[in-house]
Tab-separated table of C-alpha atoms in Angstrom:
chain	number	residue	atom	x	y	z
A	1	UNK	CA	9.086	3.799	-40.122
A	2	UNK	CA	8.992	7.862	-39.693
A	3	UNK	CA	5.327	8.950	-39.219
A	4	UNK	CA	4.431	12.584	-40.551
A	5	UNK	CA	1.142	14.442	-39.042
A	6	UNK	CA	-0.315	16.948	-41.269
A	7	UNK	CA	-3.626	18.778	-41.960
A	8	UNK	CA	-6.337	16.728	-43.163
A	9	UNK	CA	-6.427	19.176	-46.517
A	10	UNK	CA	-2.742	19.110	-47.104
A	11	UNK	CA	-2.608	22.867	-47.026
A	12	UNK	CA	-0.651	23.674	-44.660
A	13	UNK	CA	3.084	24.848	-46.378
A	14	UNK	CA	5.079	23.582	-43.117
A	15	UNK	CA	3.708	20.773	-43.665
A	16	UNK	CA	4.497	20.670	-47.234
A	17	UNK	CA	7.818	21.587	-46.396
A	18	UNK	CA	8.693	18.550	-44.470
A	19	UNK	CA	6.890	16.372	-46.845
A	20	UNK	CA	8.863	17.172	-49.402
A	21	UNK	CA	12.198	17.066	-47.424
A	22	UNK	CA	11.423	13.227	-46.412
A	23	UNK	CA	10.200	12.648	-50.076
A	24	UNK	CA	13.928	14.043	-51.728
A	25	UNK	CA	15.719	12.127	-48.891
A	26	UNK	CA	13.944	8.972	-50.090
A	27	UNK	CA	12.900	8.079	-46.434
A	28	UNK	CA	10.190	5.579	-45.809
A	29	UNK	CA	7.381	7.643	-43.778
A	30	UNK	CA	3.670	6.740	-43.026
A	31	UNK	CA	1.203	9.932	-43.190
A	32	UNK	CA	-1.473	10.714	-40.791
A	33	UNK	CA	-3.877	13.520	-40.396
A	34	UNK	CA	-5.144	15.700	-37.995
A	35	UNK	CA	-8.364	18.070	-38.728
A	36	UNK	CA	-7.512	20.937	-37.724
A	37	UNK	CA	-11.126	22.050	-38.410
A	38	UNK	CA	-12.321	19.857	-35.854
A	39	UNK	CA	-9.274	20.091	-33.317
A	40	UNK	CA	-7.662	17.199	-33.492
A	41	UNK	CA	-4.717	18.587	-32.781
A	42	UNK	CA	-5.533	19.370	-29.547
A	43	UNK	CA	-6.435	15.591	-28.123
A	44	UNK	CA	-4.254	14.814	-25.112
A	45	UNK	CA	-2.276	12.325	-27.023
A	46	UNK	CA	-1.518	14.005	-29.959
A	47	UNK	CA	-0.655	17.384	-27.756
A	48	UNK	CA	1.679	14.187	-25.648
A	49	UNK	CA	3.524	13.785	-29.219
A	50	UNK	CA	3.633	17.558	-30.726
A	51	UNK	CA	4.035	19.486	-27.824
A	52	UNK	CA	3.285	22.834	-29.753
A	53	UNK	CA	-0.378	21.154	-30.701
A	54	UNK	CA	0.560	21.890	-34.554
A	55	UNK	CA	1.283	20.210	-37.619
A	56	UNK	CA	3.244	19.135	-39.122
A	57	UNK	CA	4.806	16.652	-36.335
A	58	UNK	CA	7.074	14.010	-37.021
A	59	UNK	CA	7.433	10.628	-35.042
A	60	UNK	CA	11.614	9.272	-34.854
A	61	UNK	CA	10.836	5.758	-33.066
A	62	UNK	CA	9.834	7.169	-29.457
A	63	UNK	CA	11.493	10.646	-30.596
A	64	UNK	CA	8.645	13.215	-31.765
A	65	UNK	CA	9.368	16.597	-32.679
A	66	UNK	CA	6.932	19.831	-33.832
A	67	UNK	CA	7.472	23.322	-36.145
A	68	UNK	CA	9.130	22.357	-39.848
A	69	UNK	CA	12.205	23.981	-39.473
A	70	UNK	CA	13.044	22.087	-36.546
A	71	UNK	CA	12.095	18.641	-38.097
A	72	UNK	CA	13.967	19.522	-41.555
A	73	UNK	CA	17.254	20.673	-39.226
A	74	UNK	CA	16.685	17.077	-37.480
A	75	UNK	CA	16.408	15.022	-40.477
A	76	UNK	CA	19.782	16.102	-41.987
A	77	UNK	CA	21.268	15.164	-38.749
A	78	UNK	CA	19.902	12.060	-38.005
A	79	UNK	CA	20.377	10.610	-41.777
A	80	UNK	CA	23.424	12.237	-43.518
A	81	UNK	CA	23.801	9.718	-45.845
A	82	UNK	CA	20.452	10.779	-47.679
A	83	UNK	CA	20.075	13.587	-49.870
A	84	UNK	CA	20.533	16.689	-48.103
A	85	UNK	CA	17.165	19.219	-47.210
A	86	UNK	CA	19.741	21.924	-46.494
A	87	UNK	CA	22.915	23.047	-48.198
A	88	UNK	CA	26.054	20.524	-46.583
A	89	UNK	CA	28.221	24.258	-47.047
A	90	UNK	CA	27.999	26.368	-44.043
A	91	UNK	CA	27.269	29.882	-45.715
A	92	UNK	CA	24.714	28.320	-48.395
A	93	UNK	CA	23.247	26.680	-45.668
A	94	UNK	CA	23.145	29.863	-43.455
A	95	UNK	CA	21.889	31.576	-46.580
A	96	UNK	CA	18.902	28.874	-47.230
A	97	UNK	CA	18.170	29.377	-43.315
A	98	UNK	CA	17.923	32.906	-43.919
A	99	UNK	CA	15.657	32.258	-46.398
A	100	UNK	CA	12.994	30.222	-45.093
A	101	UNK	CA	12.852	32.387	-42.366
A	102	UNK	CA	11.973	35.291	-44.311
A	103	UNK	CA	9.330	33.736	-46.651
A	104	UNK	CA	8.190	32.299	-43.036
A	105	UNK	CA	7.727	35.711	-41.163
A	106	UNK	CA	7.043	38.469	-43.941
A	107	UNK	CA	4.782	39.439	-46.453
A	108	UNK	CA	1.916	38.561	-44.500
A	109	UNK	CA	-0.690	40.973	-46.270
A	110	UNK	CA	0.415	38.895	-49.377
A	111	UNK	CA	0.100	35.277	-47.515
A	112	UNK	CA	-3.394	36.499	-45.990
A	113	UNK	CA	-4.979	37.904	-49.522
A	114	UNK	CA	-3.657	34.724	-51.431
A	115	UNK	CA	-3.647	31.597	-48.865
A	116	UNK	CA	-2.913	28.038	-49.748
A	117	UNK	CA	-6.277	27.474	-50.870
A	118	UNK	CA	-5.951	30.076	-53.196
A	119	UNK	CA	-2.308	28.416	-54.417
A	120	UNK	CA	-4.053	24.397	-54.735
A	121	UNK	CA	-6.637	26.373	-56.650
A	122	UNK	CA	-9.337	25.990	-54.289
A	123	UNK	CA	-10.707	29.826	-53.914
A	124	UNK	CA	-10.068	32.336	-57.140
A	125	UNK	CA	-7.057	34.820	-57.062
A	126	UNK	CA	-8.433	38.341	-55.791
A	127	UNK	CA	-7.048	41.536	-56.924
A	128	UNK	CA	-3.899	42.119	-54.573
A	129	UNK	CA	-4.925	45.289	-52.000
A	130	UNK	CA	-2.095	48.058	-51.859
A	131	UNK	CA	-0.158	46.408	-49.092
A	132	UNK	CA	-0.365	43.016	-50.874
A	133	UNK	CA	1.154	44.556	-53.866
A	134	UNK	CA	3.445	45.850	-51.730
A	135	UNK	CA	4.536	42.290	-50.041
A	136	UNK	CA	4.490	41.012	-53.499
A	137	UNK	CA	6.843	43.486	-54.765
A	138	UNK	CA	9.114	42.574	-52.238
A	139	UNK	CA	9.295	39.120	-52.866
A	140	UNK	CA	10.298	39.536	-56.696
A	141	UNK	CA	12.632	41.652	-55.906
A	142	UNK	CA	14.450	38.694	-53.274
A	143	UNK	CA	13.994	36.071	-55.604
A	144	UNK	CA	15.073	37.733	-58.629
A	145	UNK	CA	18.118	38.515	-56.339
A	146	UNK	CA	18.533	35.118	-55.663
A	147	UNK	CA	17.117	32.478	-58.665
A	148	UNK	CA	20.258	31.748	-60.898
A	149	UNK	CA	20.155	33.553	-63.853
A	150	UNK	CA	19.578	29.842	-65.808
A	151	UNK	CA	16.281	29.428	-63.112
A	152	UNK	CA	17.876	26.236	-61.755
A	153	UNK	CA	17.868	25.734	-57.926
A	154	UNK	CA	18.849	28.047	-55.156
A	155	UNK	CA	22.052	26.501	-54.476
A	156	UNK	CA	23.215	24.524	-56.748
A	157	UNK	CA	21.478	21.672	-55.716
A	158	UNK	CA	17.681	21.458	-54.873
A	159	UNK	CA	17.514	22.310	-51.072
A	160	UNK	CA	13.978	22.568	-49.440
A	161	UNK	CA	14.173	26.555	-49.752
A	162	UNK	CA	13.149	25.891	-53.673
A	163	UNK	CA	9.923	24.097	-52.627
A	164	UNK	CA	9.048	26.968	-49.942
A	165	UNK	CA	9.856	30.139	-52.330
A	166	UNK	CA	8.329	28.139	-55.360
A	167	UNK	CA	4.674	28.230	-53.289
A	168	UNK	CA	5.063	31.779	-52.146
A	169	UNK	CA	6.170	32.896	-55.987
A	170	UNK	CA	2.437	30.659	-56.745
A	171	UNK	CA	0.813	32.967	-54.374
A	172	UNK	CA	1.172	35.203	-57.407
A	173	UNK	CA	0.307	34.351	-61.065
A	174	UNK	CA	2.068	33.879	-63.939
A	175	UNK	CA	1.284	37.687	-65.675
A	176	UNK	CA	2.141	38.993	-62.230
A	177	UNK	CA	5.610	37.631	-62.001
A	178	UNK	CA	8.636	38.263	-64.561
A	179	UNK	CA	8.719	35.111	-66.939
A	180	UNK	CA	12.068	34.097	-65.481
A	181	UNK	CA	10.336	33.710	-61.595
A	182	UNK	CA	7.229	32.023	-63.353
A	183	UNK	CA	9.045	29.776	-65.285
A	184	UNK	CA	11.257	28.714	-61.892
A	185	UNK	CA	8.385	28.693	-59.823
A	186	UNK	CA	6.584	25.948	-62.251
A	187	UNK	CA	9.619	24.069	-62.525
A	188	UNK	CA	9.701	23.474	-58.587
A	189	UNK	CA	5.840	22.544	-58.543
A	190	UNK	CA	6.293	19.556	-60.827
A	191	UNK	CA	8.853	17.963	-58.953
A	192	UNK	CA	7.849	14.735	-58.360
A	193	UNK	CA	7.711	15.430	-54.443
A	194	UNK	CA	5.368	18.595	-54.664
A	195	UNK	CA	3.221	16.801	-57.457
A	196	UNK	CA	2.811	13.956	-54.831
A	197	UNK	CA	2.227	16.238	-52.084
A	198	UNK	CA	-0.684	17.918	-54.450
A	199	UNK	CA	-2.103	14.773	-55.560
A	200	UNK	CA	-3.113	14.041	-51.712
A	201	UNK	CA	-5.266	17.131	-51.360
A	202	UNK	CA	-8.688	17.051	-50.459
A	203	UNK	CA	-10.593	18.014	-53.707
């Protein structure tokens, strides 16, 4: 069976990411934790397995592998026959790509004013500072360029790119997003892999 390592608060939206991916593929996988609080994830034989000493990490048999976008990549590979995590077409799937790495390396006064724990509802939503407003601006403007007019998924078909805009559009809340985002957004929470992946948190 695949074995997943995330953080012990389930907060961590790489982590998420690949959670999800396994859960729409409908692959068997055992979870374990690391607290990060505590660093765990620096022990000698978890650093062995991860190499980056960073969740999540996923264990293939004897095969381990580190940093979501990596593991997501590997898991189409290694089972085609399951539901796809990426678009099978080579532009949407260059397009998803595209994507995730934006929501993964911009809008970081946004990501830093509202953090996960702010998104699982663990801390209150604080007014947005001028440069957070300024992310967030930024990021209606993509997705409204991108969610189908109808607010179904991305591409079609769900592709992990839904769960990892749907948590950055939650960054925000519902009277600061245009109905159309929020109503997406909430759409891609209560799928039954997110809900699952919320359900695990550390209340």
């Amino acid at each position: 069976m695949l074995q997943l390592y995330v953080d012990q608060g389930f907060l961590s939206p790489y982590a998420m990411a690949v959670f999800v991916a396994l859960s729409e593929k409908g692959l068997p996988f055992d979870v374990r934790t690391r607290d990060l609080g505590h660093g765990e994830q620096f022990e000698p034989a978890y650093r062995e397995q991860s190499l980056t000493s960073r969740v999540p990490t996923l264990l293939d048999g004897a095969f381990s592998l580190s940093e979501s976008s990596a593991i997501i990549e590997y898991l189409d590979e290694a089972y085609p026959a399951t539901v796809r995590a990426l678009p099978a077409a080579l532009k949407a799937r260059a397009r998803a790509r595209q994507l995730q790495a934006w929501l993964r390396s911009d809008l970081l006064a946004l990501r830093n004013e509202r953090s996960t724990e702010t998104v699982f509802g663990r801390q209150a939503a604080a007014p947005l500072s001028e440069a957070a407003r300024a992310a967030a601006d930024k990021l209606i403007a993509v997705a409204e360029a991108v969610v189908p007019a109808d607010g179904g998924e991305l591409f079609g078909d769900w592709c992990v790119v839904d769960a990892e805009l749907a948590l950055l559009l939650k960054r925000l809340t519902a009277d600061e997003l245009p109905p159309r985002l929020a109503a997406y957004a909430e759409r891609q929470w209560w799928r039954p892999s997110l809900a699952d992946w919320r359900a695990r948190q550390i209340r």
